[in-house]
PDB file of C-alpha atoms and ligand atoms in Angstrom:
ATOM      1  CA  UNK A  15      82.302 -76.368 185.163  1.00  0.00           C
ATOM      2  CA  UNK A  16      79.695 -73.797 186.072  1.00  0.00           C
ATOM      3  CA  UNK A  17      76.262 -74.652 187.484  1.00  0.00           C
ATOM      4  CA  UNK A  18      73.494 -72.815 185.618  1.00  0.00           C
ATOM      5  CA  UNK A  19      69.842 -73.574 186.396  1.00  0.00           C
ATOM      6  CA  UNK A  20      70.453 -77.209 187.294  1.00  0.00           C
ATOM      7  CA  UNK A  21      73.034 -78.016 184.624  1.00  0.00           C
ATOM      8  CA  UNK A  22      76.816 -78.058 184.495  1.00  0.00           C
ATOM      9  CA  UNK A  23      78.356 -76.243 181.537  1.00  0.00           C
ATOM     10  CA  UNK A  24      82.016 -75.541 180.730  1.00  0.00           C
ATOM     11  CA  UNK A  25      83.270 -72.102 181.761  1.00  0.00           C
ATOM     12  CA  UNK A  26      83.606 -71.002 178.108  1.00  0.00           C
ATOM     13  CA  UNK A  27      79.948 -71.868 177.428  1.00  0.00           C
ATOM     14  CA  UNK A  28      78.540 -70.511 180.694  1.00  0.00           C
ATOM     15  CA  UNK A  29      76.207 -67.704 179.620  1.00  0.00           C
ATOM     16  CA  UNK A  30      72.944 -66.065 180.605  1.00  0.00           C
ATOM     17  CA  UNK A  31      70.466 -63.948 178.650  1.00  0.00           C
ATOM     18  CA  UNK A  32      71.246 -60.296 177.908  1.00  0.00           C
ATOM     19  CA  UNK A  33      67.626 -59.708 179.016  1.00  0.00           C
ATOM     20  CA  UNK A  34      68.424 -60.971 182.516  1.00  0.00           C
ATOM     21  CA  UNK A  35      67.545 -58.239 185.012  1.00  0.00           C
ATOM     22  CA  UNK A  36      70.574 -59.210 187.069  1.00  0.00           C
ATOM     23  CA  UNK A  37      72.608 -57.724 184.235  1.00  0.00           C
ATOM     24  CA  UNK A  38      70.212 -54.963 183.103  1.00  0.00           C
ATOM     25  CA  UNK A  39      69.412 -53.647 186.591  1.00  0.00           C
ATOM     26  CA  UNK A  40      71.613 -55.373 189.171  1.00  0.00           C
ATOM     27  CA  UNK A  41      68.386 -57.115 190.233  1.00  0.00           C
ATOM     28  CA  UNK A  42      69.558 -60.155 192.131  1.00  0.00           C
ATOM     29  CA  UNK A  43      71.276 -61.500 195.218  1.00  0.00           C
ATOM     30  CA  UNK A  44      74.475 -63.409 195.824  1.00  0.00           C
ATOM     31  CA  UNK A  45      76.848 -65.017 198.280  1.00  0.00           C
ATOM     32  CA  UNK A  46      80.617 -65.380 198.354  1.00  0.00           C
ATOM     33  CA  UNK A  47      81.521 -68.559 200.237  1.00  0.00           C
ATOM     34  CA  UNK A  48      84.766 -70.429 200.916  1.00  0.00           C
ATOM     35  CA  UNK A  49      85.566 -74.105 201.183  1.00  0.00           C
ATOM     36  CA  UNK A  50      88.550 -75.116 203.294  1.00  0.00           C
ATOM     37  CA  UNK A  51      90.012 -78.591 203.078  1.00  0.00           C
ATOM     38  CA  UNK A  52      86.821 -80.380 202.020  1.00  0.00           C
ATOM     39  CA  UNK A  53      84.342 -78.397 204.147  1.00  0.00           C
ATOM     40  CA  UNK A  54      82.219 -75.441 203.066  1.00  0.00           C
ATOM     41  CA  UNK A  55      82.709 -72.906 205.829  1.00  0.00           C
ATOM     42  CA  UNK A  56      79.434 -71.740 207.419  1.00  0.00           C
ATOM     43  CA  UNK A  57      77.422 -72.831 204.351  1.00  0.00           C
ATOM     44  CA  UNK A  58      74.132 -72.872 206.267  1.00  0.00           C
ATOM     45  CA  UNK A  59      74.671 -69.301 207.506  1.00  0.00           C
ATOM     46  CA  UNK A  60      75.424 -68.163 203.927  1.00  0.00           C
ATOM     47  CA  UNK A  61      72.256 -69.858 202.662  1.00  0.00           C
ATOM     48  CA  UNK A  62      70.183 -68.264 205.446  1.00  0.00           C
ATOM     49  CA  UNK A  63      71.525 -64.855 204.392  1.00  0.00           C
ATOM     50  CA  UNK A  64      70.909 -65.556 200.681  1.00  0.00           C
ATOM     51  CA  UNK A  65      67.290 -66.553 201.279  1.00  0.00           C
ATOM     52  CA  UNK A  66      66.771 -63.550 203.591  1.00  0.00           C
ATOM     53  CA  UNK A  67      68.148 -61.161 200.917  1.00  0.00           C
ATOM     54  CA  UNK A  68      65.889 -62.802 198.297  1.00  0.00           C
ATOM     55  CA  UNK A  69      62.879 -62.580 200.630  1.00  0.00           C
ATOM     56  CA  UNK A  70      63.291 -58.801 201.041  1.00  0.00           C
ATOM     57  CA  UNK A  71      63.650 -58.385 197.277  1.00  0.00           C
ATOM     58  CA  UNK A  72      60.713 -60.766 196.646  1.00  0.00           C
ATOM     59  CA  UNK A  73      62.811 -63.066 194.479  1.00  0.00           C
ATOM     60  CA  UNK A  74      61.464 -66.585 194.793  1.00  0.00           C
ATOM     61  CA  UNK A  75      64.499 -68.870 194.620  1.00  0.00           C
ATOM     62  CA  UNK A  76      63.435 -71.896 192.546  1.00  0.00           C
ATOM     63  CA  UNK A  77      65.303 -74.327 194.830  1.00  0.00           C
ATOM     64  CA  UNK A  78      64.697 -75.325 198.423  1.00  0.00           C
ATOM     65  CA  UNK A  79      67.500 -74.502 200.821  1.00  0.00           C
ATOM     66  CA  UNK A  80      68.406 -78.198 200.878  1.00  0.00           C
ATOM     67  CA  UNK A  81      68.423 -78.226 197.054  1.00  0.00           C
ATOM     68  CA  UNK A  82      70.715 -75.192 197.017  1.00  0.00           C
ATOM     69  CA  UNK A  83      73.053 -76.802 199.568  1.00  0.00           C
ATOM     70  CA  UNK A  84      73.234 -79.854 197.289  1.00  0.00           C
ATOM     71  CA  UNK A  85      73.876 -77.675 194.211  1.00  0.00           C
ATOM     72  CA  UNK A  86      76.834 -75.954 195.928  1.00  0.00           C
ATOM     73  CA  UNK A  87      78.327 -79.279 197.051  1.00  0.00           C
ATOM     74  CA  UNK A  88      77.755 -80.888 193.641  1.00  0.00           C
ATOM     75  CA  UNK A  89      79.459 -77.969 191.854  1.00  0.00           C
ATOM     76  CA  UNK A  90      82.516 -78.409 194.069  1.00  0.00           C
ATOM     77  CA  UNK A  91      82.494 -82.164 193.438  1.00  0.00           C
ATOM     78  CA  UNK A  92      82.058 -81.673 189.692  1.00  0.00           C
ATOM     79  CA  UNK A  93      85.194 -79.478 189.747  1.00  0.00           C
ATOM     80  CA  UNK A  94      87.048 -81.778 192.185  1.00  0.00           C
ATOM     81  CA  UNK A  95      87.716 -78.826 194.467  1.00  0.00           C
ATOM     82  CA  UNK A  96      88.329 -79.018 198.209  1.00  0.00           C
ATOM     83  CA  UNK A  97      89.574 -75.469 198.689  1.00  0.00           C
ATOM     84  CA  UNK A  98      87.673 -72.871 196.728  1.00  0.00           C
ATOM     85  CA  UNK A  99      85.938 -69.555 196.564  1.00  0.00           C
ATOM     86  CA  UNK A 100      82.307 -70.109 195.630  1.00  0.00           C
ATOM     87  CA  UNK A 101      80.136 -67.455 193.990  1.00  0.00           C
ATOM     88  CA  UNK A 102      76.437 -68.266 194.242  1.00  0.00           C
ATOM     89  CA  UNK A 103      74.163 -65.883 192.316  1.00  0.00           C
ATOM     90  CA  UNK A 104      70.373 -65.707 191.967  1.00  0.00           C
ATOM     91  CA  UNK A 105      69.044 -63.061 189.593  1.00  0.00           C
ATOM     92  CA  UNK A 106      65.473 -61.967 188.893  1.00  0.00           C
ATOM     93  CA  UNK A 107      65.822 -63.742 185.543  1.00  0.00           C
ATOM     94  CA  UNK A 108      65.146 -62.689 181.944  1.00  0.00           C
ATOM     95  CA  UNK A 109      62.401 -60.134 181.367  1.00  0.00           C
ATOM     96  CA  UNK A 110      61.701 -57.253 179.017  1.00  0.00           C
ATOM     97  CA  UNK A 111      63.547 -53.926 178.875  1.00  0.00           C
ATOM     98  CA  UNK A 112      61.497 -52.330 181.663  1.00  0.00           C
ATOM     99  CA  UNK A 113      62.324 -52.589 185.351  1.00  0.00           C
ATOM    100  CA  UNK A 114      59.081 -54.345 186.320  1.00  0.00           C
ATOM    101  CA  UNK A 115      60.103 -57.617 187.998  1.00  0.00           C
ATOM    102  CA  UNK A 116      56.709 -59.155 187.143  1.00  0.00           C
ATOM    103  CA  UNK A 117      57.973 -59.528 183.560  1.00  0.00           C
ATOM    104  CA  UNK A 118      60.681 -61.931 184.718  1.00  0.00           C
ATOM    105  CA  UNK A 119      59.141 -65.358 184.903  1.00  0.00           C
ATOM    106  CA  UNK A 120      61.969 -67.416 186.381  1.00  0.00           C
ATOM    107  CA  UNK A 121      65.017 -66.504 188.485  1.00  0.00           C
ATOM    108  CA  UNK A 122      68.418 -67.529 187.130  1.00  0.00           C
ATOM    109  CA  UNK A 123      70.666 -69.503 189.491  1.00  0.00           C
ATOM    110  CA  UNK A 124      74.365 -69.961 188.842  1.00  0.00           C
ATOM    111  CA  UNK A 125      77.317 -71.164 190.874  1.00  0.00           C
ATOM    112  CA  UNK A 126      80.953 -70.548 189.971  1.00  0.00           C
ATOM    113  CA  UNK A 127      83.779 -72.166 191.906  1.00  0.00           C
ATOM    114  CA  UNK A 128      87.292 -70.824 191.622  1.00  0.00           C
ATOM    115  CA  UNK A 129      89.694 -68.766 193.638  1.00  0.00           C
ATOM    116  CA  UNK A 130      89.839 -65.136 194.705  1.00  0.00           C
ATOM    117  CA  UNK A 131      92.533 -62.771 195.868  1.00  0.00           C
ATOM    118  CA  UNK A 132      90.843 -59.749 197.424  1.00  0.00           C
ATOM    119  CA  UNK A 133      93.988 -58.457 199.085  1.00  0.00           C
ATOM    120  CA  UNK A 134      97.297 -60.143 198.148  1.00  0.00           C
ATOM    121  CA  UNK A 135      98.777 -62.163 201.032  1.00  0.00           C
ATOM    122  CA  UNK A 136     101.997 -60.170 201.312  1.00  0.00           C
ATOM    123  CA  UNK A 137     100.001 -56.908 201.432  1.00  0.00           C
ATOM    124  CA  UNK A 138      97.666 -58.331 204.092  1.00  0.00           C
ATOM    125  CA  UNK A 139     100.632 -59.421 206.214  1.00  0.00           C
ATOM    126  CA  UNK A 140     102.239 -55.989 206.380  1.00  0.00           C
ATOM    127  CA  UNK A 141      98.851 -54.318 206.976  1.00  0.00           C
ATOM    128  CA  UNK A 142      96.920 -52.229 204.490  1.00  0.00           C
ATOM    129  CA  UNK A 143      96.659 -48.514 203.809  1.00  0.00           C
ATOM    130  CA  UNK A 144      93.156 -47.095 203.496  1.00  0.00           C
ATOM    131  CA  UNK A 145      91.201 -43.904 203.010  1.00  0.00           C
ATOM    132  CA  UNK A 146      87.769 -42.888 204.198  1.00  0.00           C
ATOM    133  CA  UNK A 147      86.081 -42.064 200.919  1.00  0.00           C
ATOM    134  CA  UNK A 148      83.539 -39.356 199.973  1.00  0.00           C
ATOM    135  CA  UNK A 149      81.012 -41.943 198.783  1.00  0.00           C
ATOM    136  CA  UNK A 150      78.585 -42.989 201.537  1.00  0.00           C
ATOM    137  CA  UNK A 151      76.918 -46.360 202.030  1.00  0.00           C
ATOM    138  CA  UNK A 152      73.338 -46.419 200.843  1.00  0.00           C
ATOM    139  CA  UNK A 153      70.952 -45.774 203.733  1.00  0.00           C
ATOM    140  CA  UNK A 154      68.858 -48.546 205.297  1.00  0.00           C
ATOM    141  CA  UNK A 155      65.838 -47.174 203.413  1.00  0.00           C
ATOM    142  CA  UNK A 156      67.798 -47.527 200.146  1.00  0.00           C
ATOM    143  CA  UNK A 157      69.852 -50.322 198.600  1.00  0.00           C
ATOM    144  CA  UNK A 158      71.467 -51.017 201.950  1.00  0.00           C
ATOM    145  CA  UNK A 159      74.032 -53.790 202.147  1.00  0.00           C
ATOM    146  CA  UNK A 160      71.901 -55.480 204.803  1.00  0.00           C
ATOM    147  CA  UNK A 161      70.627 -57.225 201.671  1.00  0.00           C
ATOM    148  CA  UNK A 162      73.471 -58.821 199.748  1.00  0.00           C
ATOM    149  CA  UNK A 163      72.258 -57.652 196.350  1.00  0.00           C
ATOM    150  CA  UNK A 164      74.015 -57.318 192.991  1.00  0.00           C
ATOM    151  CA  UNK A 165      74.060 -53.544 193.540  1.00  0.00           C
ATOM    152  CA  UNK A 166      77.712 -52.808 194.289  1.00  0.00           C
ATOM    153  CA  UNK A 167      78.123 -49.419 192.641  1.00  0.00           C
ATOM    154  CA  UNK A 168      78.897 -47.558 195.842  1.00  0.00           C
ATOM    155  CA  UNK A 169      81.572 -50.133 196.676  1.00  0.00           C
ATOM    156  CA  UNK A 170      82.987 -49.764 193.167  1.00  0.00           C
ATOM    157  CA  UNK A 171      83.048 -45.947 193.412  1.00  0.00           C
ATOM    158  CA  UNK A 172      84.809 -46.304 196.779  1.00  0.00           C
ATOM    159  CA  UNK A 173      87.328 -48.751 195.309  1.00  0.00           C
ATOM    160  CA  UNK A 174      88.048 -46.315 192.449  1.00  0.00           C
ATOM    161  CA  UNK A 175      88.808 -43.607 195.042  1.00  0.00           C
ATOM    162  CA  UNK A 176      91.164 -45.967 196.891  1.00  0.00           C
ATOM    163  CA  UNK A 177      92.886 -46.820 193.600  1.00  0.00           C
ATOM    164  CA  UNK A 178      93.177 -43.124 192.680  1.00  0.00           C
ATOM    165  CA  UNK A 179      94.646 -42.345 196.096  1.00  0.00           C
ATOM    166  CA  UNK A 180      97.195 -45.160 195.703  1.00  0.00           C
ATOM    167  CA  UNK A 181      96.021 -47.041 198.807  1.00  0.00           C
ATOM    168  CA  UNK A 182      94.828 -50.629 199.214  1.00  0.00           C
ATOM    169  CA  UNK A 183      91.218 -50.197 200.299  1.00  0.00           C
ATOM    170  CA  UNK A 184      88.469 -47.702 201.109  1.00  0.00           C
ATOM    171  CA  UNK A 185      86.483 -47.263 204.298  1.00  0.00           C
ATOM    172  CA  UNK A 186      82.895 -46.149 203.773  1.00  0.00           C
ATOM    173  CA  UNK A 187      80.828 -44.103 206.239  1.00  0.00           C
ATOM    174  CA  UNK A 188      77.093 -44.355 206.800  1.00  0.00           C
ATOM    175  CA  UNK A 189      74.765 -41.550 205.685  1.00  0.00           C
ATOM    176  CA  UNK A 190      74.977 -40.311 209.316  1.00  0.00           C
ATOM    177  CA  UNK A 191      78.773 -40.103 209.088  1.00  0.00           C
ATOM    178  CA  UNK A 192      79.518 -43.109 211.307  1.00  0.00           C
ATOM    179  CA  UNK A 193      81.907 -45.846 210.310  1.00  0.00           C
ATOM    180  CA  UNK A 194      80.122 -48.465 208.181  1.00  0.00           C
ATOM    181  CA  UNK A 195      82.341 -50.984 206.344  1.00  0.00           C
ATOM    182  CA  UNK A 196      84.878 -51.551 203.582  1.00  0.00           C
ATOM    183  CA  UNK A 197      84.009 -52.192 199.926  1.00  0.00           C
ATOM    184  CA  UNK A 198      83.538 -55.925 200.574  1.00  0.00           C
ATOM    185  CA  UNK A 199      84.630 -56.246 204.192  1.00  0.00           C
ATOM    186  CA  UNK A 200      83.321 -55.446 207.647  1.00  0.00           C
ATOM    187  CA  UNK A 201      85.494 -53.253 209.807  1.00  0.00           C
ATOM    188  CA  UNK A 202      86.604 -53.655 213.433  1.00  0.00           C
ATOM    189  CA  UNK A 203      88.258 -51.176 215.794  1.00  0.00           C
ATOM    190  CA  UNK A 204      90.309 -52.202 218.841  1.00  0.00           C
ATOM    191  CA  UNK A 205      90.631 -49.651 221.662  1.00  0.00           C
ATOM    192  CA  UNK A 206      91.846 -50.291 225.186  1.00  0.00           C
ATOM    193  CA  UNK A 207      91.561 -54.055 224.719  1.00  0.00           C
ATOM    194  CA  UNK A 208      87.913 -53.842 223.559  1.00  0.00           C
ATOM    195  CA  UNK A 209      86.696 -54.667 220.069  1.00  0.00           C
ATOM    196  CA  UNK A 210      83.999 -52.647 218.310  1.00  0.00           C
ATOM    197  CA  UNK A 211      82.265 -53.080 214.960  1.00  0.00           C
ATOM    198  CA  UNK A 212      79.471 -51.025 213.350  1.00  0.00           C
ATOM    199  CA  UNK A 213      75.950 -52.479 213.513  1.00  0.00           C
ATOM    200  CA  UNK A 214      74.078 -53.472 210.332  1.00  0.00           C
ATOM    201  CA  UNK A 215      71.777 -50.439 210.781  1.00  0.00           C
ATOM    202  CA  UNK A 216      74.641 -48.262 209.525  1.00  0.00           C
ATOM    203  CA  UNK A 217      73.886 -49.957 206.163  1.00  0.00           C
ATOM    204  CA  UNK A 218      76.628 -52.601 206.443  1.00  0.00           C
ATOM    205  CA  UNK A 219      76.315 -56.239 205.484  1.00  0.00           C
ATOM    206  CA  UNK A 220      75.857 -58.526 208.498  1.00  0.00           C
ATOM    207  CA  UNK A 221      79.044 -60.478 207.784  1.00  0.00           C
ATOM    208  CA  UNK A 222      79.537 -64.178 208.370  1.00  0.00           C
ATOM    209  CA  UNK A 223      83.225 -63.544 209.159  1.00  0.00           C
ATOM    210  CA  UNK A 224      82.126 -60.668 211.415  1.00  0.00           C
ATOM    211  CA  UNK A 225      79.885 -63.001 213.408  1.00  0.00           C
ATOM    212  CA  UNK A 226      82.721 -65.567 213.556  1.00  0.00           C
ATOM    213  CA  UNK A 227      84.940 -62.850 215.110  1.00  0.00           C
ATOM    214  CA  UNK A 228      82.294 -62.424 217.840  1.00  0.00           C
ATOM    215  CA  UNK A 229      82.570 -66.152 218.618  1.00  0.00           C
ATOM    216  CA  UNK A 230      86.378 -65.973 218.601  1.00  0.00           C
ATOM    217  CA  UNK A 231      86.485 -62.921 220.886  1.00  0.00           C
ATOM    218  CA  UNK A 232      84.127 -64.585 223.352  1.00  0.00           C
ATOM    219  CA  UNK A 233      86.192 -67.775 223.250  1.00  0.00           C
ATOM    220  CA  UNK A 234      89.441 -65.964 224.029  1.00  0.00           C
ATOM    221  CA  UNK A 235      87.804 -63.682 226.592  1.00  0.00           C
ATOM    222  CA  UNK A 236      87.885 -60.318 224.824  1.00  0.00           C
ATOM    223  CA  UNK A 237      85.093 -57.776 225.192  1.00  0.00           C
ATOM    224  CA  UNK A 238      83.344 -57.213 221.860  1.00  0.00           C
ATOM    225  CA  UNK A 239      80.336 -55.119 220.889  1.00  0.00           C
ATOM    226  CA  UNK A 240      78.427 -53.571 218.013  1.00  0.00           C
ATOM    227  CA  UNK A 241      78.622 -49.829 218.396  1.00  0.00           C
ATOM    228  CA  UNK A 242      78.487 -46.593 216.396  1.00  0.00           C
ATOM    229  CA  UNK A 243      82.073 -45.453 215.715  1.00  0.00           C
ATOM    230  CA  UNK A 244      83.265 -42.020 214.587  1.00  0.00           C
ATOM    231  CA  UNK A 245      86.178 -41.180 212.271  1.00  0.00           C
ATOM    232  CA  UNK A 246      87.978 -39.635 215.260  1.00  0.00           C
ATOM    233  CA  UNK A 247      87.658 -42.903 217.196  1.00  0.00           C
ATOM    234  CA  UNK A 248      88.923 -44.785 214.153  1.00  0.00           C
ATOM    235  CA  UNK A 249      92.019 -42.555 213.733  1.00  0.00           C
ATOM    236  CA  UNK A 250      92.865 -43.033 217.421  1.00  0.00           C
ATOM    237  CA  UNK A 251      92.299 -46.787 217.555  1.00  0.00           C
ATOM    238  CA  UNK A 252      95.014 -49.132 218.814  1.00  0.00           C
ATOM    239  CA  UNK A 253      94.244 -51.548 215.988  1.00  0.00           C
ATOM    240  CA  UNK A 254      91.870 -51.729 213.035  1.00  0.00           C
ATOM    241  CA  UNK A 255      91.097 -54.764 210.914  1.00  0.00           C
ATOM    242  CA  UNK A 256      88.831 -55.843 208.071  1.00  0.00           C
ATOM    243  CA  UNK A 257      86.966 -59.145 207.840  1.00  0.00           C
ATOM    244  CA  UNK A 258      85.334 -60.926 204.924  1.00  0.00           C
ATOM    245  CA  UNK A 259      85.005 -64.281 203.236  1.00  0.00           C
ATOM    246  CA  UNK A 260      87.312 -63.154 200.445  1.00  0.00           C
ATOM    247  CA  UNK A 261      89.651 -60.979 202.536  1.00  0.00           C
ATOM    248  CA  UNK A 262      89.584 -63.157 205.709  1.00  0.00           C
ATOM    249  CA  UNK A 263      91.252 -61.081 208.523  1.00  0.00           C
ATOM    250  CA  UNK A 264      93.300 -58.109 207.320  1.00  0.00           C
ATOM    251  CA  UNK A 265      95.070 -55.568 209.541  1.00  0.00           C
ATOM    252  CA  UNK A 266      94.591 -51.899 208.609  1.00  0.00           C
ATOM    253  CA  UNK A 267      97.626 -49.821 209.524  1.00  0.00           C
ATOM    254  CA  UNK A 268      96.790 -46.464 207.963  1.00  0.00           C
ATOM    255  CA  UNK A 269      93.634 -44.379 207.457  1.00  0.00           C
ATOM    256  CA  UNK A 270      93.817 -41.105 205.457  1.00  0.00           C
ATOM    257  CA  UNK A 271      97.530 -40.706 206.193  1.00  0.00           C
ATOM    258  CA  UNK A 272      97.125 -41.343 209.962  1.00  0.00           C
ATOM    259  CA  UNK A 273      99.036 -44.313 211.378  1.00  0.00           C
ATOM    260  CA  UNK A 274      96.820 -46.686 213.367  1.00  0.00           C
ATOM    261  CA  UNK A 275      98.434 -47.501 216.707  1.00  0.00           C
ATOM    262  CA  UNK A 276     102.082 -48.309 216.119  1.00  0.00           C
ATOM    263  CA  UNK A 277     101.549 -48.342 212.343  1.00  0.00           C
ATOM    264  CA  UNK A 278     102.133 -52.117 212.353  1.00  0.00           C
ATOM    265  CA  UNK A 279      99.612 -54.976 212.547  1.00  0.00           C
ATOM    266  CA  UNK A 280      98.519 -55.344 216.178  1.00  0.00           C
ATOM    267  CA  UNK A 281      98.633 -58.248 218.638  1.00  0.00           C
ATOM    268  CA  UNK A 282      94.857 -58.632 219.037  1.00  0.00           C
ATOM    269  CA  UNK A 283      94.365 -58.725 215.255  1.00  0.00           C
ATOM    270  CA  UNK A 284      97.075 -61.406 215.041  1.00  0.00           C
ATOM    271  CA  UNK A 285      95.373 -63.500 217.754  1.00  0.00           C
ATOM    272  CA  UNK A 286      92.009 -63.232 216.035  1.00  0.00           C
ATOM    273  CA  UNK A 287      93.544 -64.104 212.691  1.00  0.00           C
ATOM    274  CA  UNK A 288      95.202 -67.200 214.159  1.00  0.00           C
ATOM    275  CA  UNK A 289      91.968 -68.329 215.835  1.00  0.00           C
ATOM    276  CA  UNK A 290      90.095 -67.661 212.582  1.00  0.00           C
ATOM    277  CA  UNK A 291      92.381 -70.122 210.799  1.00  0.00           C
ATOM    278  CA  UNK A 292      91.549 -72.683 213.513  1.00  0.00           C
ATOM    279  CA  UNK A 293      87.838 -72.041 213.018  1.00  0.00           C
ATOM    280  CA  UNK A 294      88.014 -72.470 209.232  1.00  0.00           C
ATOM    281  CA  UNK A 295      89.874 -75.755 209.566  1.00  0.00           C
ATOM    282  CA  UNK A 296      87.426 -77.170 212.151  1.00  0.00           C
ATOM    283  CA  UNK A 297      84.944 -79.530 210.395  1.00  0.00           C
ATOM    284  CA  UNK A 298      82.329 -78.534 213.014  1.00  0.00           C
ATOM    285  CA  UNK A 299      82.110 -75.104 211.327  1.00  0.00           C
ATOM    286  CA  UNK A 300      81.394 -76.392 207.847  1.00  0.00           C
ATOM    287  CA  UNK A 301      79.385 -78.718 205.636  1.00  0.00           C
ATOM    288  CA  UNK A 302      81.393 -81.608 204.139  1.00  0.00           C
ATOM    289  CA  UNK A 303      81.813 -81.821 200.354  1.00  0.00           C
ATOM    290  CA  UNK A 304      80.289 -85.306 200.187  1.00  0.00           C
TER     291      UNK A 304
HETATM  292  N1  PMP B 407      80.460 -56.129 203.488  1.00  0.00           N
HETATM  293  C1  PMP B 407      80.261 -56.256 202.171  1.00  0.00           C
HETATM  294  C2  PMP B 407      79.678 -55.122 201.408  1.00  0.00           C
HETATM  295  C3  PMP B 407      80.629 -57.452 201.504  1.00  0.00           C
HETATM  296  O1  PMP B 407      80.443 -57.583 200.187  1.00  0.00           O
HETATM  297  C4  PMP B 407      81.215 -58.495 202.259  1.00  0.00           C
HETATM  298  C5  PMP B 407      81.648 -59.770 201.573  1.00  0.00           C
HETATM  299  N2  PMP B 407      80.600 -60.681 201.446  1.00  0.00           N
HETATM  300  C6  PMP B 407      81.382 -58.325 203.642  1.00  0.00           C
HETATM  301  C7  PMP B 407      80.996 -57.122 204.220  1.00  0.00           C
HETATM  302  C8  PMP B 407      81.938 -59.424 204.505  1.00  0.00           C
HETATM  303  O2  PMP B 407      80.939 -60.410 204.701  1.00  0.00           O
HETATM  304  P1  PMP B 407      81.297 -61.947 204.882  1.00  0.00           P
HETATM  305  O3  PMP B 407      82.172 -62.046 206.057  1.00  0.00           O
HETATM  306  O4  PMP B 407      79.969 -62.600 205.099  1.00  0.00           O
HETATM  307  O5  PMP B 407      81.957 -62.399 203.636  1.00  0.00           O
END
């Protein structure tokens, strides 16, 4: 069952207007969230990010944050799901054929619960092959991924390039040429025992998994910082890994034909991945489906 504007409808009947500006213009915001064993991981952080994205885009979400929390939990309960991938979408709503958001009287809210396989498990275990692609992230004075909007065309163009090159994923640079992120993942570089990740001002999404990795690194005593990273630093890293709600923690073992470190998933990535599993199974890090 899919939640649409306060009602549950079967998947086959779940539909929105063709005049919805989410569809016509990518005018909307969303979150991808996971539930692990009866707890929605970092739900409050996801809702904070959703409402922040909507605030920048001046979309007035027709539910309070508490109401939205309830809607997510109720959708999981309605589907009797304890482990799930949750897609929460708020669009500008139906309007006319022009871009003017003032013509859209009411935002559309829908919640789909299901599963997702961003990178197949066996691929993630051996480490993934990537390319740095020609398409750049939108700048921070454009449709930057600091806002989690429905505008994913530059990720899709990057993914097409990865597909064409026969590799698993693409790495996207900022307009300045610094490392930014993957198509739907944040990126981390390990060098000399230190962990680096690009700041959101490169145009990357401030990831919930990314911030969890900061907590993990601090817990296990590893130095971690946000920092501008060049392609040269990336090629010469000891380890590289991606993070994301869908992808979780994924080692990157090749970038544009260059082996990263030994060319095999690294020890620090493995430690972080193991700790991440502990974090996702700790009820203290989630909201119960109750
Ligand atoms: N960057 C982009 C562009 C994404 O779509 C995602 C997935 N939401 C991420 C990074 C990872 O963010 P998170 O850990 O919050 O899922």
